[in-house]
PDB file of C-alpha atoms and ligand atoms in Angstrom:
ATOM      1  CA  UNK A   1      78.578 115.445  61.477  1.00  0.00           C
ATOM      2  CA  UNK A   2      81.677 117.627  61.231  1.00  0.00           C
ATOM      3  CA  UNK A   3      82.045 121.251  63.141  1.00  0.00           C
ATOM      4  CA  UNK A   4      81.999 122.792  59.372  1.00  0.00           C
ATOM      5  CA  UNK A   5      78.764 121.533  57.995  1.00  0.00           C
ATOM      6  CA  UNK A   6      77.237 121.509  61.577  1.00  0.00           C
ATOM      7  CA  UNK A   7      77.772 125.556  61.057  1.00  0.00           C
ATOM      8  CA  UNK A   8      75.227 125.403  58.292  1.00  0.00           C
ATOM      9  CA  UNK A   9      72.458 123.389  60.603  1.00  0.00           C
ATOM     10  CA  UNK A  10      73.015 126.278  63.794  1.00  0.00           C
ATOM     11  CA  UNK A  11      72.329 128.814  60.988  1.00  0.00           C
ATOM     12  CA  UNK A  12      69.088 127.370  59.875  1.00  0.00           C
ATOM     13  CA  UNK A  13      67.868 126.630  63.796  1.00  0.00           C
ATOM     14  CA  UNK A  14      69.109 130.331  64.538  1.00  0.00           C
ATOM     15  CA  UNK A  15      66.795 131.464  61.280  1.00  0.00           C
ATOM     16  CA  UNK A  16      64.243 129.720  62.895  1.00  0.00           C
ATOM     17  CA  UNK A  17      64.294 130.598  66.078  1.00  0.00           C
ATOM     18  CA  UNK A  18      64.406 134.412  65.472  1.00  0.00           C
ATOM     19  CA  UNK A  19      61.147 133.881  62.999  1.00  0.00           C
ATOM     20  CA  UNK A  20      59.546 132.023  65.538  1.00  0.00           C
ATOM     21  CA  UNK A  21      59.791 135.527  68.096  1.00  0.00           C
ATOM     22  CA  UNK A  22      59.361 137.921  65.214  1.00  0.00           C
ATOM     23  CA  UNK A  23      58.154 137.118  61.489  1.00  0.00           C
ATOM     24  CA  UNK A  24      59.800 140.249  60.482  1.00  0.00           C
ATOM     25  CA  UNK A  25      63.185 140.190  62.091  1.00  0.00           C
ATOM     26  CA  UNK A  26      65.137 139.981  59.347  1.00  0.00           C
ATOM     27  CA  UNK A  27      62.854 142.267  56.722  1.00  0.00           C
ATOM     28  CA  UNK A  28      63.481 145.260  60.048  1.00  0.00           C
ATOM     29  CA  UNK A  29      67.215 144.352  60.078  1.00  0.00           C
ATOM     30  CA  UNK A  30      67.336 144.434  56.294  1.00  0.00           C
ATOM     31  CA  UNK A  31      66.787 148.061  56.875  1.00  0.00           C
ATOM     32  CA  UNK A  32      69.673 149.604  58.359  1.00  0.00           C
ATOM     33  CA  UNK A  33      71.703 149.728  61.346  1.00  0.00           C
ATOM     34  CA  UNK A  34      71.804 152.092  64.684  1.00  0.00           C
ATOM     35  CA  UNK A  35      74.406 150.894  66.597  1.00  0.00           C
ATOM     36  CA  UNK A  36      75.185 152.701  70.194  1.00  0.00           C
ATOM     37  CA  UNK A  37      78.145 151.129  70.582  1.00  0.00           C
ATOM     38  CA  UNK A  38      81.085 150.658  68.824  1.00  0.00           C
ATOM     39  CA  UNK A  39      83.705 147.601  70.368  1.00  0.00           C
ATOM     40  CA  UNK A  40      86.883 147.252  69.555  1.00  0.00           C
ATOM     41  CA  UNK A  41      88.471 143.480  70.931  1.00  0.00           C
ATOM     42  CA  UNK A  42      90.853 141.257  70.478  1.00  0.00           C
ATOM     43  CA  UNK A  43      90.865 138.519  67.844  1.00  0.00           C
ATOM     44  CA  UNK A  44      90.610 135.951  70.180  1.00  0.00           C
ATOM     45  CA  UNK A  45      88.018 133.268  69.902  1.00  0.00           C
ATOM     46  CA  UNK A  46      86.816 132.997  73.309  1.00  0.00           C
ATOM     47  CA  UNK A  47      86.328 136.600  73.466  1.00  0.00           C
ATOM     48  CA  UNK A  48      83.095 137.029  71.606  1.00  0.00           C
ATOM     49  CA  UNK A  49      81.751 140.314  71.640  1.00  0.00           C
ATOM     50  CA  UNK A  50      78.169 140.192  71.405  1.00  0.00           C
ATOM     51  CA  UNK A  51      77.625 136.953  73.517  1.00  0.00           C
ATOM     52  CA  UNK A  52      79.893 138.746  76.826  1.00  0.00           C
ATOM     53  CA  UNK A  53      78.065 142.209  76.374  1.00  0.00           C
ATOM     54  CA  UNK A  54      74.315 140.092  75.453  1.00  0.00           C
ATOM     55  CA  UNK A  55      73.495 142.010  72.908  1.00  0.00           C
ATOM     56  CA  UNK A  56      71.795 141.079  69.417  1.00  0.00           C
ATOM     57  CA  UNK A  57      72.548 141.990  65.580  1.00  0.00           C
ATOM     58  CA  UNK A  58      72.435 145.210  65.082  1.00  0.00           C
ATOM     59  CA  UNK A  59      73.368 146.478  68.990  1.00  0.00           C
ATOM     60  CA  UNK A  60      77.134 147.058  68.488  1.00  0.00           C
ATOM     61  CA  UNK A  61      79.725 147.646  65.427  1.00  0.00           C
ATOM     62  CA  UNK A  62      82.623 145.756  65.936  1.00  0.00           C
ATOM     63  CA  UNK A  63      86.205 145.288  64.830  1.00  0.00           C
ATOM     64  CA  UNK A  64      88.545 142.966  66.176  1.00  0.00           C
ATOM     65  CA  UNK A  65      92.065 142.235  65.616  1.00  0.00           C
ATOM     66  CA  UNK A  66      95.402 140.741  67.237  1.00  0.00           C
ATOM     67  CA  UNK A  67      95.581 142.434  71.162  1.00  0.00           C
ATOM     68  CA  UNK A  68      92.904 145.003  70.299  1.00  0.00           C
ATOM     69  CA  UNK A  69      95.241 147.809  68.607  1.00  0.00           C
ATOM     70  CA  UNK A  70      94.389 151.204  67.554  1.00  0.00           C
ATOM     71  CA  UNK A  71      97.409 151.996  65.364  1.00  0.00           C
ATOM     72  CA  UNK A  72      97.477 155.324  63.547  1.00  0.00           C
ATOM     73  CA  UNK A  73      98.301 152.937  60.103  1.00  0.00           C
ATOM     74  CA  UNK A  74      96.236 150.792  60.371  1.00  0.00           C
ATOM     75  CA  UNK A  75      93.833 151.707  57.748  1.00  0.00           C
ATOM     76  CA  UNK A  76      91.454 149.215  58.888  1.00  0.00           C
ATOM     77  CA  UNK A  77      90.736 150.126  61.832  1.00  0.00           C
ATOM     78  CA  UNK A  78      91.183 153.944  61.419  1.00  0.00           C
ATOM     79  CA  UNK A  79      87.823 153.259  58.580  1.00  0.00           C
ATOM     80  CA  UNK A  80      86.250 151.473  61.393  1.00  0.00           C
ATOM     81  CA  UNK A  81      86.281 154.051  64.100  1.00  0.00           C
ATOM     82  CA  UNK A  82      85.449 157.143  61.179  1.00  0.00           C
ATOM     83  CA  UNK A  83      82.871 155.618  59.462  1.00  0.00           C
ATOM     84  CA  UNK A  84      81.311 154.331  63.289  1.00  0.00           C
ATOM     85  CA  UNK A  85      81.878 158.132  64.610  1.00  0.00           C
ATOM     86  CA  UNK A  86      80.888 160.150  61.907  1.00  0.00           C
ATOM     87  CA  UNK A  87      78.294 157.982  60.021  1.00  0.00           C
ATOM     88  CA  UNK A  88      76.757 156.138  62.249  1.00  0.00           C
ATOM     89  CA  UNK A  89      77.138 158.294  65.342  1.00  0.00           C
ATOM     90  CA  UNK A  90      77.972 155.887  67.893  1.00  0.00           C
ATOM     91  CA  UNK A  91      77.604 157.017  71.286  1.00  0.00           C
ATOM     92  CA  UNK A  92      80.701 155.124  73.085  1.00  0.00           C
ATOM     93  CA  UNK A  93      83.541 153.741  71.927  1.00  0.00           C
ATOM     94  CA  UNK A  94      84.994 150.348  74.123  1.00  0.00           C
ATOM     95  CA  UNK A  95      88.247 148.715  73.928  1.00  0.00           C
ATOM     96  CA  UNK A  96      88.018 145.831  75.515  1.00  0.00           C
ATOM     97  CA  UNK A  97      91.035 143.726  76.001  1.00  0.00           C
ATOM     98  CA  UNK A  98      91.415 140.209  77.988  1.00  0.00           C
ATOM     99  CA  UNK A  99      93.343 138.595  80.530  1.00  0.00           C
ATOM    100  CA  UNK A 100      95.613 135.655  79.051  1.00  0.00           C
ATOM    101  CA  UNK A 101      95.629 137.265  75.565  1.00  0.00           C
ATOM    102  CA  UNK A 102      97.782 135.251  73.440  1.00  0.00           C
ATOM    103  CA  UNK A 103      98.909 138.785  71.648  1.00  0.00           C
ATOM    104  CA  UNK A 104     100.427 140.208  74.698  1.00  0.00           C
ATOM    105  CA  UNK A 105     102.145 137.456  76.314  1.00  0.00           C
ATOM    106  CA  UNK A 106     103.886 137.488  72.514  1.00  0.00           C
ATOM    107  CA  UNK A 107     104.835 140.706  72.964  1.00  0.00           C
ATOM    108  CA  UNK A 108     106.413 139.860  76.339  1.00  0.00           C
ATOM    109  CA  UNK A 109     108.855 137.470  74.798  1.00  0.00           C
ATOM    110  CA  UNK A 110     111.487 137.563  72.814  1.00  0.00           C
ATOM    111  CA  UNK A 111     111.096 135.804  69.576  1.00  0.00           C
ATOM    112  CA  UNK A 112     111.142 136.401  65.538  1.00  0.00           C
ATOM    113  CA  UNK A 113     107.804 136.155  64.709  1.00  0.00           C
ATOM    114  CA  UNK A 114     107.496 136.919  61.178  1.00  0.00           C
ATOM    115  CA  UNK A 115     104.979 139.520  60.000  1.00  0.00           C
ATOM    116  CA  UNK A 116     103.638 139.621  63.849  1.00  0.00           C
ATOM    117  CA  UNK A 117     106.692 141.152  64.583  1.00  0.00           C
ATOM    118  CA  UNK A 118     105.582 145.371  63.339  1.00  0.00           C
ATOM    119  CA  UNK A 119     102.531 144.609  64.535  1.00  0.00           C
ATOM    120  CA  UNK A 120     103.600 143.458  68.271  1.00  0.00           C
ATOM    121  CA  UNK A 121     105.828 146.652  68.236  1.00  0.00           C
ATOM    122  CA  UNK A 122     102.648 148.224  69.214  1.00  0.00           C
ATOM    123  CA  UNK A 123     102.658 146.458  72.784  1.00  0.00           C
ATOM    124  CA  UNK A 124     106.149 146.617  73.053  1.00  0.00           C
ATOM    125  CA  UNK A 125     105.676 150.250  73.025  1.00  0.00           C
ATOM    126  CA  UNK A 126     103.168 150.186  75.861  1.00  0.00           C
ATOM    127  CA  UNK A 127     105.377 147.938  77.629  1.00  0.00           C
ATOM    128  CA  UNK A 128     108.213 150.451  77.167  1.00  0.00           C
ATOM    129  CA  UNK A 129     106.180 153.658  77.383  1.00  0.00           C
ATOM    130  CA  UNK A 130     105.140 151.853  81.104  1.00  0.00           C
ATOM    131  CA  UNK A 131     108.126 150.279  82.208  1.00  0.00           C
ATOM    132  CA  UNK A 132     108.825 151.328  85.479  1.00  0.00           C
ATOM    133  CA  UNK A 133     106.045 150.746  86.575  1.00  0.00           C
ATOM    134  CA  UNK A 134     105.699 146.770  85.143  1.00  0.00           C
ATOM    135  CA  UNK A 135     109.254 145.731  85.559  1.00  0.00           C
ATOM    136  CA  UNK A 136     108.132 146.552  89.450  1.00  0.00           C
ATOM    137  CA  UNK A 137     105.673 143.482  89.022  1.00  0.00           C
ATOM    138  CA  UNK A 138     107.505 140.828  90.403  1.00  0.00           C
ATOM    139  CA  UNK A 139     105.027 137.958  89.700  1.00  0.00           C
ATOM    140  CA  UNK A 140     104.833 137.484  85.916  1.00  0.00           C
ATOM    141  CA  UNK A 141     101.122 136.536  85.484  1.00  0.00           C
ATOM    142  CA  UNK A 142     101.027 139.889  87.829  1.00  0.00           C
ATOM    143  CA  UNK A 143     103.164 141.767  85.307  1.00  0.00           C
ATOM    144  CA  UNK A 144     101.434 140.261  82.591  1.00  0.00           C
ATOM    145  CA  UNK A 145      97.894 140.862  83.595  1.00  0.00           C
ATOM    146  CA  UNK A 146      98.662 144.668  83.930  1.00  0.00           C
ATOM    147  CA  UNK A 147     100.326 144.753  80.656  1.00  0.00           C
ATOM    148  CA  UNK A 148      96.781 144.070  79.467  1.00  0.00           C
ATOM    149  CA  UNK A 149      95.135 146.756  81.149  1.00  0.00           C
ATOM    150  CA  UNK A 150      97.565 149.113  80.480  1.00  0.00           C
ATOM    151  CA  UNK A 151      96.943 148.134  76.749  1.00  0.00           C
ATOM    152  CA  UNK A 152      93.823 148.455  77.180  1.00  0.00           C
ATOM    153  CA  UNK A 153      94.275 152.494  78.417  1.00  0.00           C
ATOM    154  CA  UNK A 154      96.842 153.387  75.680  1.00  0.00           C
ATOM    155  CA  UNK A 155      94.535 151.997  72.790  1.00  0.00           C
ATOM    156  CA  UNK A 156      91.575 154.121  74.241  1.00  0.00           C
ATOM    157  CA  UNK A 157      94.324 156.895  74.166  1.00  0.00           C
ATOM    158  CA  UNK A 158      95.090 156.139  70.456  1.00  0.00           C
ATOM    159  CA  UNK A 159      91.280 156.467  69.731  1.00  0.00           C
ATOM    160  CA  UNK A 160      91.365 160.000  71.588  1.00  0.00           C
ATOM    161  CA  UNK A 161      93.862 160.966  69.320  1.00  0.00           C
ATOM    162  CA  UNK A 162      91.891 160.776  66.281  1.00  0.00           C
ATOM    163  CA  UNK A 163      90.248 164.258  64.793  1.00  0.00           C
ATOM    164  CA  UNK A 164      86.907 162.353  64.237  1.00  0.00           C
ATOM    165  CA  UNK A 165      86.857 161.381  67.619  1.00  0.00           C
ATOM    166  CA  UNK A 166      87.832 164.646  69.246  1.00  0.00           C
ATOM    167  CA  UNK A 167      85.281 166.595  67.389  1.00  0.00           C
ATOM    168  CA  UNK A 168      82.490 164.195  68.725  1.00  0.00           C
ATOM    169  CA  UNK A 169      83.626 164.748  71.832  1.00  0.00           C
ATOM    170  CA  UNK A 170      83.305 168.286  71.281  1.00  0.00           C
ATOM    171  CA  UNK A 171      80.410 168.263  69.994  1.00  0.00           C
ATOM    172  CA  UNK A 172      77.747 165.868  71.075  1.00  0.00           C
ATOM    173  CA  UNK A 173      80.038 164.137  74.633  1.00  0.00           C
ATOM    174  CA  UNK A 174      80.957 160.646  73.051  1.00  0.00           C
ATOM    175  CA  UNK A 175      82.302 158.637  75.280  1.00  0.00           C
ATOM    176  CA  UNK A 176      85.711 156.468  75.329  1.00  0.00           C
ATOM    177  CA  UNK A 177      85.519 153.298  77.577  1.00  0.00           C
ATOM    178  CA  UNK A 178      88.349 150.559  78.658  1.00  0.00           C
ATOM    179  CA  UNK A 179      87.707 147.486  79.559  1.00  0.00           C
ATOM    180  CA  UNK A 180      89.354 143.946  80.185  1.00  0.00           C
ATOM    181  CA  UNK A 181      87.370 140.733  80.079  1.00  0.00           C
ATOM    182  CA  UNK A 182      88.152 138.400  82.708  1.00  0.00           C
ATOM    183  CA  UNK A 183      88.304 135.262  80.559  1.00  0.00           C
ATOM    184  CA  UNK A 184      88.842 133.067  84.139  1.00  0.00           C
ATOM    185  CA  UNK A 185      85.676 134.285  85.525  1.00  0.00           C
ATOM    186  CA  UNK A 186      83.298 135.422  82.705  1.00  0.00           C
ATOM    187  CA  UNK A 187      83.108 138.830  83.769  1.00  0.00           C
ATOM    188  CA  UNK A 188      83.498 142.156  82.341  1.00  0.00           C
ATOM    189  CA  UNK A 189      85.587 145.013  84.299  1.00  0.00           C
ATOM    190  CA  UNK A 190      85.285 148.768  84.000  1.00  0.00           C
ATOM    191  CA  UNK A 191      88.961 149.546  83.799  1.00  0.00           C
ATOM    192  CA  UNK A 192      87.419 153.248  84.734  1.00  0.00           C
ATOM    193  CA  UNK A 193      90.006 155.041  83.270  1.00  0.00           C
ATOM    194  CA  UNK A 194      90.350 158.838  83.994  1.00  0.00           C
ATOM    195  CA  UNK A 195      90.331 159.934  81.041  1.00  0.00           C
ATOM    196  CA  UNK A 196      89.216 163.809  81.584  1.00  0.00           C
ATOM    197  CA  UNK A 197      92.663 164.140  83.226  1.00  0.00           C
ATOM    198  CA  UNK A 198      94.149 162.333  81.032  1.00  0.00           C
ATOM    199  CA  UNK A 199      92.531 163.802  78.175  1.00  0.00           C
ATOM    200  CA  UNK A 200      93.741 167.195  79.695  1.00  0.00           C
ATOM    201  CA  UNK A 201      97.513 166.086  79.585  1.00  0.00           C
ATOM    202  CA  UNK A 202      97.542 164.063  76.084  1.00  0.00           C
ATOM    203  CA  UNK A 203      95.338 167.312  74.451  1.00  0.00           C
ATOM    204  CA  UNK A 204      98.221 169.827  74.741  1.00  0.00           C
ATOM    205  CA  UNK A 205     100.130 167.485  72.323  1.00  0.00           C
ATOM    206  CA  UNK A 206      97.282 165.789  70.157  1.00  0.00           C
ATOM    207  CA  UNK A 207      94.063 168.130  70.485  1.00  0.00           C
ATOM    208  CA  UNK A 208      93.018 168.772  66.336  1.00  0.00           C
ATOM    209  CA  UNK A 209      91.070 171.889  66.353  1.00  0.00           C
TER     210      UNK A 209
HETATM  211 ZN1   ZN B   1      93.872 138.417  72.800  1.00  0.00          ZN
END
């Protein structure tokens, strides 16, 4: 049997399976979701969100795109992070970026490519906006691997910057996370970014009040 129609068989053992725990699984997730979390991740197929975090339907709202961007035009992911702050009142907000991300290493090259091209801007801007401190990286998977985290901390920046975001913050503490997934060892690290000084320095430019 093919991968494609193999898809179809999963599904109907997966059906089964969460019947067999709980007759009413899906009639209670029929009803509405409550989410805690909302992830934001790269596109990447190894890095998939629910299984790393081991959480089920319903747990965490996700969006995921090339190198895990927030960009202010974006309107995609802007509706995302509104609807998952103001609607559904999500407690914490994770990026979550990856070692070996295809998306960055782009970024570190220099090549046409296409349409990727605006969008890879983005992480040439972090790359620029932190140069000092990477072109000091002599070891390129080095270099590289801090590119990601530093992604990582800008993109939780971008989400800071957003009115929704602040005013949640304001009012009821929601919290902005940044992690990297270690895709060579499985594990997820706590980039444990400071963000209440950093929030202190980026607010004199972006705070919307
Ligand atoms: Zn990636």
């Amino acid at each position: 049997m093919d991968k494609f129609q193999r898809i179809f068989e999963n599904n109907e053992h997966w059906v089964a399976e969460k019947l067999k725990k709980d007759p009413e699984y899906f009639e209670k997730l029929s009803k509405g979701q409550s989410p805690d979390f909302l992830y934001i991740g790269c596109s990447d197929s190894r890095v998939t969100a629910e299984d790393l975090m081991g959480v089920q339907p319903g747990e965490v709202f996700i969006h995921r795109n090339i190198a895990n961007m927030v960009v202010s035009i974006d309107l995609n992911v802007m509706s995302v992070i509104n609807y998952a702050v103001r609607h559904l009142k999500v407690k914490h907000i994770i990026v979550c970026g990856h070692y070996s991300c295809g998306g960055i290493k782009a970024a570190m090259q220099h090549a046409d490519l296409g349409i990727l091209n605006p969008w890879l801007r983005n992480v040439r801007d972090v790359y620029r906006t932190h140069k000092e401190v990477l072109n000091a990286i002599e070891d390129e998977q080095a270099r590289y691997d801090r590119l990601v985290e530093l992604n990582v901390q800008e993109q939780c920046i971008n989400v800071i910057k957003l009115a929704a975001v602040q005013e949640a913050y304001r009012e009821r503490g929601i919290t902005v996370h940044g992690w990297v997934f270690d895709i060579h060892s499985g594990k997820l690290i706590d980039l444990k970014i400071d963000f209440p000084t950093i929030l202190e320095d980026i607010m004199e430019i972006y705070r919307l009040d």
